[in-house]
Amino acid sequence: MAATNFVEEMRSVGERLLLKLQRLPQAEPVEIVAFSVILLFTATVLLLLLVACCCCCCAQPRGRKAQVQPMTPP
């Protein structure tokens, strides 16, 4: 049930985005700038997420580091 709601929500968001893109040439400059900022923010978040996943998940495991032992008093 939740999966169908999610799919419907994503389809709705996609349709609204497509409608917004189709009306963009007739939009006011303020709307164009606001849409560009939102689009740039979304692209930046997705790019950072991709980089984080590549660095964390795909990185080769490193060797075991030496543990630090406490100093014994003289």
PDB file of N, CA and C in Angstrom:
ATOM      1  N   MET A   1       0.821  -1.190   0.000  1.00  0.00           N
ATOM      2  CA  MET A   1       0.000   0.000   0.000  1.00  0.00           C
ATOM      3  C   MET A   1       0.868   1.259   0.000  1.00  0.00           C
ATOM      4  N   ALA A   2       1.905   1.279   0.818  1.00  0.00           N
ATOM      5  CA  ALA A   2       2.778   2.443   0.886  1.00  0.00           C
ATOM      6  C   ALA A   2       3.551   2.621  -0.415  1.00  0.00           C
ATOM      7  N   ALA A   3       3.886   1.512  -1.068  1.00  0.00           N
ATOM      8  CA  ALA A   3       4.630   1.591  -2.327  1.00  0.00           C
ATOM      9  C   ALA A   3       3.778   2.242  -3.413  1.00  0.00           C
ATOM     10  N   THR A   4       2.512   1.930  -3.461  1.00  0.00           N
ATOM     11  CA  THR A   4       1.651   2.535  -4.477  1.00  0.00           C
ATOM     12  C   THR A   4       1.468   4.022  -4.215  1.00  0.00           C
ATOM     13  N   ASN A   5       1.356   4.404  -2.947  1.00  0.00           N
ATOM     14  CA  ASN A   5       1.262   5.828  -2.617  1.00  0.00           C
ATOM     15  C   ASN A   5       2.528   6.555  -3.010  1.00  0.00           C
ATOM     16  N   PHE A   6       3.665   5.925  -2.788  1.00  0.00           N
ATOM     17  CA  PHE A   6       4.938   6.550  -3.140  1.00  0.00           C
ATOM     18  C   PHE A   6       5.045   6.724  -4.650  1.00  0.00           C
ATOM     19  N   VAL A   7       4.650   5.704  -5.397  1.00  0.00           N
ATOM     20  CA  VAL A   7       4.711   5.778  -6.861  1.00  0.00           C
ATOM     21  C   VAL A   7       3.773   6.864  -7.378  1.00  0.00           C
ATOM     22  N   GLU A   8       2.583   6.941  -6.814  1.00  0.00           N
ATOM     23  CA  GLU A   8       1.637   7.978  -7.216  1.00  0.00           C
ATOM     24  C   GLU A   8       2.173   9.371  -6.886  1.00  0.00           C
ATOM     25  N   GLU A   9       2.796   9.516  -5.733  1.00  0.00           N
ATOM     26  CA  GLU A   9       3.366  10.810  -5.336  1.00  0.00           C
ATOM     27  C   GLU A   9       4.507  11.210  -6.263  1.00  0.00           C
ATOM     28  N   MET A  10       5.371  10.253  -6.608  1.00  0.00           N
ATOM     29  CA  MET A  10       6.475  10.547  -7.522  1.00  0.00           C
ATOM     30  C   MET A  10       5.953  10.917  -8.912  1.00  0.00           C
ATOM     31  N   ARG A  11       4.914  10.233  -9.362  1.00  0.00           N
ATOM     32  CA  ARG A  11       4.315  10.567 -10.662  1.00  0.00           C
ATOM     33  C   ARG A  11       3.726  11.970 -10.618  1.00  0.00           C
ATOM     34  N   SER A  12       3.078  12.319  -9.516  1.00  0.00           N
ATOM     35  CA  SER A  12       2.496  13.646  -9.370  1.00  0.00           C
ATOM     36  C   SER A  12       3.573  14.729  -9.385  1.00  0.00           C
ATOM     37  N   VAL A  13       4.665  14.485  -8.677  1.00  0.00           N
ATOM     38  CA  VAL A  13       5.768  15.446  -8.652  1.00  0.00           C
ATOM     39  C   VAL A  13       6.375  15.583 -10.049  1.00  0.00           C
ATOM     40  N   GLY A  14       6.538  14.476 -10.744  1.00  0.00           N
ATOM     41  CA  GLY A  14       7.079  14.515 -12.102  1.00  0.00           C
ATOM     42  C   GLY A  14       6.192  15.289 -13.056  1.00  0.00           C
ATOM     43  N   GLU A  15       4.872  15.098 -12.943  1.00  0.00           N
ATOM     44  CA  GLU A  15       3.941  15.836 -13.802  1.00  0.00           C
ATOM     45  C   GLU A  15       3.975  17.330 -13.510  1.00  0.00           C
ATOM     46  N   ARG A  16       4.050  17.693 -12.234  1.00  0.00           N
ATOM     47  CA  ARG A  16       4.131  19.122 -11.885  1.00  0.00           C
ATOM     48  C   ARG A  16       5.430  19.732 -12.394  1.00  0.00           C
ATOM     49  N   LEU A  17       6.523  18.981 -12.290  1.00  0.00           N
ATOM     50  CA  LEU A  17       7.805  19.475 -12.788  1.00  0.00           C
ATOM     51  C   LEU A  17       7.768  19.664 -14.297  1.00  0.00           C
ATOM     52  N   LEU A  18       7.184  18.717 -15.006  1.00  0.00           N
ATOM     53  CA  LEU A  18       7.071  18.831 -16.454  1.00  0.00           C
ATOM     54  C   LEU A  18       6.209  20.025 -16.841  1.00  0.00           C
ATOM     55  N   LEU A  19       5.116  20.231 -16.132  1.00  0.00           N
ATOM     56  CA  LEU A  19       4.253  21.379 -16.397  1.00  0.00           C
ATOM     57  C   LEU A  19       5.001  22.682 -16.144  1.00  0.00           C
ATOM     58  N   LYS A  20       5.772  22.717 -15.069  1.00  0.00           N
ATOM     59  CA  LYS A  20       6.546  23.916 -14.747  1.00  0.00           C
ATOM     60  C   LYS A  20       7.591  24.191 -15.829  1.00  0.00           C
ATOM     61  N   LEU A  21       8.242  23.132 -16.315  1.00  0.00           N
ATOM     62  CA  LEU A  21       9.234  23.300 -17.377  1.00  0.00           C
ATOM     63  C   LEU A  21       8.589  23.783 -18.676  1.00  0.00           C
ATOM     64  N   GLN A  22       7.384  23.326 -18.967  1.00  0.00           N
ATOM     65  CA  GLN A  22       6.704  23.747 -20.185  1.00  0.00           C
ATOM     66  C   GLN A  22       6.288  25.213 -20.118  1.00  0.00           C
ATOM     67  N   ARG A  23       5.973  25.698 -18.926  1.00  0.00           N
ATOM     68  CA  ARG A  23       5.547  27.093 -18.767  1.00  0.00           C
ATOM     69  C   ARG A  23       6.712  28.040 -18.495  1.00  0.00           C
ATOM     70  N   LEU A  24       7.921  27.532 -18.381  1.00  0.00           N
ATOM     71  CA  LEU A  24       9.074  28.358 -18.015  1.00  0.00           C
ATOM     72  C   LEU A  24       9.377  29.472 -19.019  1.00  0.00           C
ATOM     73  N   PRO A  25       9.279  29.264 -20.330  1.00  0.00           N
ATOM     74  CA  PRO A  25       9.593  30.370 -21.251  1.00  0.00           C
ATOM     75  C   PRO A  25       8.685  31.588 -21.089  1.00  0.00           C
ATOM     76  N   GLN A  26       7.453  31.402 -20.618  1.00  0.00           N
ATOM     77  CA  GLN A  26       6.539  32.527 -20.437  1.00  0.00           C
ATOM     78  C   GLN A  26       6.566  33.069 -19.009  1.00  0.00           C
ATOM     79  N   ALA A  27       7.382  32.510 -18.165  1.00  0.00           N
ATOM     80  CA  ALA A  27       7.391  32.897 -16.752  1.00  0.00           C
ATOM     81  C   ALA A  27       8.106  34.234 -16.555  1.00  0.00           C
ATOM     82  N   GLU A  28       7.834  34.824 -15.409  1.00  0.00           N
ATOM     83  CA  GLU A  28       8.505  36.068 -15.036  1.00  0.00           C
ATOM     84  C   GLU A  28       9.937  35.761 -14.623  1.00  0.00           C
ATOM     85  N   PRO A  29      10.823  36.745 -14.699  1.00  0.00           N
ATOM     86  CA  PRO A  29      12.235  36.511 -14.334  1.00  0.00           C
ATOM     87  C   PRO A  29      12.418  36.001 -12.901  1.00  0.00           C
ATOM     88  N   VAL A  30      11.573  36.465 -11.988  1.00  0.00           N
ATOM     89  CA  VAL A  30      11.692  36.013 -10.596  1.00  0.00           C
ATOM     90  C   VAL A  30      11.393  34.522 -10.503  1.00  0.00           C
ATOM     91  N   GLU A  31      10.392  34.057 -11.222  1.00  0.00           N
ATOM     92  CA  GLU A  31      10.057  32.639 -11.209  1.00  0.00           C
ATOM     93  C   GLU A  31      11.170  31.808 -11.836  1.00  0.00           C
ATOM     94  N   ILE A  32      11.782  32.312 -12.890  1.00  0.00           N
ATOM     95  CA  ILE A  32      12.876  31.597 -13.542  1.00  0.00           C
ATOM     96  C   ILE A  32      14.062  31.456 -12.597  1.00  0.00           C
ATOM     97  N   VAL A  33      14.394  32.534 -11.895  1.00  0.00           N
ATOM     98  CA  VAL A  33      15.512  32.502 -10.948  1.00  0.00           C
ATOM     99  C   VAL A  33      15.200  31.557  -9.791  1.00  0.00           C
ATOM    100  N   ALA A  34      13.993  31.614  -9.259  1.00  0.00           N
ATOM    101  CA  ALA A  34      13.620  30.744  -8.143  1.00  0.00           C
ATOM    102  C   ALA A  34      13.662  29.278  -8.571  1.00  0.00           C
ATOM    103  N   PHE A  35      13.151  28.978  -9.748  1.00  0.00           N
ATOM    104  CA  PHE A  35      13.178  27.606 -10.240  1.00  0.00           C
ATOM    105  C   PHE A  35      14.612  27.144 -10.461  1.00  0.00           C
ATOM    106  N   SER A  36      15.458  28.021 -10.974  1.00  0.00           N
ATOM    107  CA  SER A  36      16.864  27.666 -11.200  1.00  0.00           C
ATOM    108  C   SER A  36      17.583  27.389  -9.885  1.00  0.00           C
ATOM    109  N   VAL A  37      17.308  28.179  -8.864  1.00  0.00           N
ATOM    110  CA  VAL A  37      17.933  27.977  -7.556  1.00  0.00           C
ATOM    111  C   VAL A  37      17.504  26.636  -6.962  1.00  0.00           C
ATOM    112  N   ILE A  38      16.221  26.344  -7.044  1.00  0.00           N
ATOM    113  CA  ILE A  38      15.726  25.063  -6.520  1.00  0.00           C
ATOM    114  C   ILE A  38      16.329  23.898  -7.290  1.00  0.00           C
ATOM    115  N   LEU A  39      16.400  24.019  -8.604  1.00  0.00           N
ATOM    116  CA  LEU A  39      16.985  22.967  -9.434  1.00  0.00           C
ATOM    117  C   LEU A  39      18.469  22.781  -9.128  1.00  0.00           C
ATOM    118  N   LEU A  40      19.191  23.886  -8.955  1.00  0.00           N
ATOM    119  CA  LEU A  40      20.615  23.812  -8.621  1.00  0.00           C
ATOM    120  C   LEU A  40      20.828  23.183  -7.247  1.00  0.00           C
ATOM    121  N   PHE A  41      19.998  23.533  -6.271  1.00  0.00           N
ATOM    122  CA  PHE A  41      20.088  22.955  -4.935  1.00  0.00           C
ATOM    123  C   PHE A  41      19.854  21.450  -4.981  1.00  0.00           C
ATOM    124  N   THR A  42      18.831  21.032  -5.713  1.00  0.00           N
ATOM    125  CA  THR A  42      18.515  19.604  -5.822  1.00  0.00           C
ATOM    126  C   THR A  42      19.663  18.850  -6.486  1.00  0.00           C
ATOM    127  N   ALA A  43      20.206  19.406  -7.555  1.00  0.00           N
ATOM    128  CA  ALA A  43      21.319  18.761  -8.247  1.00  0.00           C
ATOM    129  C   ALA A  43      22.550  18.667  -7.343  1.00  0.00           C
ATOM    130  N   THR A  44      22.805  19.703  -6.541  1.00  0.00           N
ATOM    131  CA  THR A  44      23.945  19.693  -5.627  1.00  0.00           C
ATOM    132  C   THR A  44      23.783  18.616  -4.559  1.00  0.00           C
ATOM    133  N   VAL A  45      22.596  18.501  -3.999  1.00  0.00           N
ATOM    134  CA  VAL A  45      22.345  17.480  -2.976  1.00  0.00           C
ATOM    135  C   VAL A  45      22.532  16.084  -3.557  1.00  0.00           C
ATOM    136  N   LEU A  46      22.012  15.844  -4.757  1.00  0.00           N
ATOM    137  CA  LEU A  46      22.159  14.533  -5.382  1.00  0.00           C
ATOM    138  C   LEU A  46      23.622  14.229  -5.704  1.00  0.00           C
ATOM    139  N   LEU A  47      24.357  15.232  -6.168  1.00  0.00           N
ATOM    140  CA  LEU A  47      25.781  15.034  -6.462  1.00  0.00           C
ATOM    141  C   LEU A  47      26.570  14.730  -5.195  1.00  0.00           C
ATOM    142  N   LEU A  48      26.302  15.458  -4.118  1.00  0.00           N
ATOM    143  CA  LEU A  48      26.999  15.201  -2.859  1.00  0.00           C
ATOM    144  C   LEU A  48      26.653  13.821  -2.298  1.00  0.00           C
ATOM    145  N   LEU A  49      25.411  13.407  -2.463  1.00  0.00           N
ATOM    146  CA  LEU A  49      25.003  12.075  -2.029  1.00  0.00           C
ATOM    147  C   LEU A  49      25.739  11.003  -2.827  1.00  0.00           C
ATOM    148  N   LEU A  50      25.867  11.210  -4.117  1.00  0.00           N
ATOM    149  CA  LEU A  50      26.589  10.268  -4.969  1.00  0.00           C
ATOM    150  C   LEU A  50      28.061  10.197  -4.577  1.00  0.00           C
ATOM    151  N   VAL A  51      28.688  11.330  -4.334  1.00  0.00           N
ATOM    152  CA  VAL A  51      30.092  11.347  -3.933  1.00  0.00           C
ATOM    153  C   VAL A  51      30.277  10.674  -2.580  1.00  0.00           C
ATOM    154  N   ALA A  52      29.379  10.934  -1.646  1.00  0.00           N
ATOM    155  CA  ALA A  52      29.482  10.312  -0.323  1.00  0.00           C
ATOM    156  C   ALA A  52      29.343   8.802  -0.415  1.00  0.00           C
ATOM    157  N   CYS A  53      28.416   8.337  -1.234  1.00  0.00           N
ATOM    158  CA  CYS A  53      28.244   6.888  -1.392  1.00  0.00           C
ATOM    159  C   CYS A  53      29.463   6.258  -2.051  1.00  0.00           C
ATOM    160  N   CYS A  54      30.020   6.934  -3.030  1.00  0.00           N
ATOM    161  CA  CYS A  54      31.207   6.397  -3.706  1.00  0.00           C
ATOM    162  C   CYS A  54      32.401   6.343  -2.751  1.00  0.00           C
ATOM    163  N   CYS A  55      32.551   7.365  -1.940  1.00  0.00           N
ATOM    164  CA  CYS A  55      33.701   7.404  -1.028  1.00  0.00           C
ATOM    165  C   CYS A  55      33.543   6.416   0.128  1.00  0.00           C
ATOM    166  N   CYS A  56      32.352   6.268   0.649  1.00  0.00           N
ATOM    167  CA  CYS A  56      32.146   5.409   1.816  1.00  0.00           C
ATOM    168  C   CYS A  56      31.940   3.945   1.446  1.00  0.00           C
ATOM    169  N   CYS A  57      31.095   3.693   0.492  1.00  0.00           N
ATOM    170  CA  CYS A  57      30.703   2.322   0.191  1.00  0.00           C
ATOM    171  C   CYS A  57      31.663   1.616  -0.767  1.00  0.00           C
ATOM    172  N   CYS A  58      32.204   2.352  -1.689  1.00  0.00           N
ATOM    173  CA  CYS A  58      33.026   1.739  -2.730  1.00  0.00           C
ATOM    174  C   CYS A  58      34.517   1.812  -2.431  1.00  0.00           C
ATOM    175  N   ALA A  59      34.898   2.454  -1.365  1.00  0.00           N
ATOM    176  CA  ALA A  59      36.317   2.583  -1.031  1.00  0.00           C
ATOM    177  C   ALA A  59      36.871   1.233  -0.594  1.00  0.00           C
ATOM    178  N   GLN A  60      38.132   1.016  -0.890  1.00  0.00           N
ATOM    179  CA  GLN A  60      38.765  -0.231  -0.489  1.00  0.00           C
ATOM    180  C   GLN A  60      38.997  -0.212   1.019  1.00  0.00           C
ATOM    181  N   PRO A  61      38.800  -1.348   1.663  1.00  0.00           N
ATOM    182  CA  PRO A  61      39.031  -1.371   3.111  1.00  0.00           C
ATOM    183  C   PRO A  61      40.507  -1.138   3.422  1.00  0.00           C
ATOM    184  N   ARG A  62      40.737  -0.369   4.422  1.00  0.00           N
ATOM    185  CA  ARG A  62      42.112  -0.051   4.816  1.00  0.00           C
ATOM    186  C   ARG A  62      42.601  -1.084   5.813  1.00  0.00           C
ATOM    187  N   GLY A  63      43.911  -1.165   5.922  1.00  0.00           N
ATOM    188  CA  GLY A  63      44.499  -2.115   6.864  1.00  0.00           C
ATOM    189  C   GLY A  63      44.218  -1.722   8.296  1.00  0.00           C
ATOM    190  N   ARG A  64      44.418  -2.667   9.171  1.00  0.00           N
ATOM    191  CA  ARG A  64      44.173  -2.420  10.594  1.00  0.00           C
ATOM    192  C   ARG A  64      45.243  -1.470  11.123  1.00  0.00           C
ATOM    193  N   LYS A  65      44.831  -0.476  11.838  1.00  0.00           N
ATOM    194  CA  LYS A  65      45.758   0.504  12.403  1.00  0.00           C
ATOM    195  C   LYS A  65      46.274  -0.009  13.741  1.00  0.00           C
ATOM    196  N   ALA A  66      47.479   0.387  14.062  1.00  0.00           N
ATOM    197  CA  ALA A  66      48.074  -0.019  15.332  1.00  0.00           C
ATOM    198  C   ALA A  66      47.359   0.701  16.472  1.00  0.00           C
ATOM    199  N   GLN A  67      47.052  -0.047  17.509  1.00  0.00           N
ATOM    200  CA  GLN A  67      46.396   0.550  18.650  1.00  0.00           C
ATOM    201  C   GLN A  67      47.435   1.246  19.529  1.00  0.00           C
ATOM    202  N   VAL A  68      47.043   2.344  20.098  1.00  0.00           N
ATOM    203  CA  VAL A  68      47.930   3.110  20.964  1.00  0.00           C
ATOM    204  C   VAL A  68      47.823   2.539  22.370  1.00  0.00           C
ATOM    205  N   GLN A  69      48.964   2.233  22.952  1.00  0.00           N
ATOM    206  CA  GLN A  69      49.016   1.687  24.317  1.00  0.00           C
ATOM    207  C   GLN A  69      49.319   2.807  25.301  1.00  0.00           C
ATOM    208  N   PRO A  70      48.770   2.768  26.492  1.00  0.00           N
ATOM    209  CA  PRO A  70      49.062   3.799  27.484  1.00  0.00           C
ATOM    210  C   PRO A  70      50.537   3.688  27.929  1.00  0.00           C
ATOM    211  N   MET A  71      51.083   4.845  28.250  1.00  0.00           N
ATOM    212  CA  MET A  71      52.487   4.870  28.698  1.00  0.00           C
ATOM    213  C   MET A  71      52.553   4.341  30.127  1.00  0.00           C
ATOM    214  N   THR A  72      53.587   3.559  30.403  1.00  0.00           N
ATOM    215  CA  THR A  72      53.777   3.082  31.755  1.00  0.00           C
ATOM    216  C   THR A  72      54.656   4.071  32.498  1.00  0.00           C
ATOM    217  N   PRO A  73      54.329   4.383  33.748  1.00  0.00           N
ATOM    218  CA  PRO A  73      55.145   5.355  34.484  1.00  0.00           C
ATOM    219  C   PRO A  73      56.531   4.745  34.751  1.00  0.00           C
ATOM    220  N   PRO A  74      57.564   5.586  34.711  1.00  0.00           N
ATOM    221  CA  PRO A  74      58.938   5.072  34.961  1.00  0.00           C
ATOM    222  C   PRO A  74      59.181   4.627  36.371  1.00  0.00           C
TER     223      PRO A  74
END
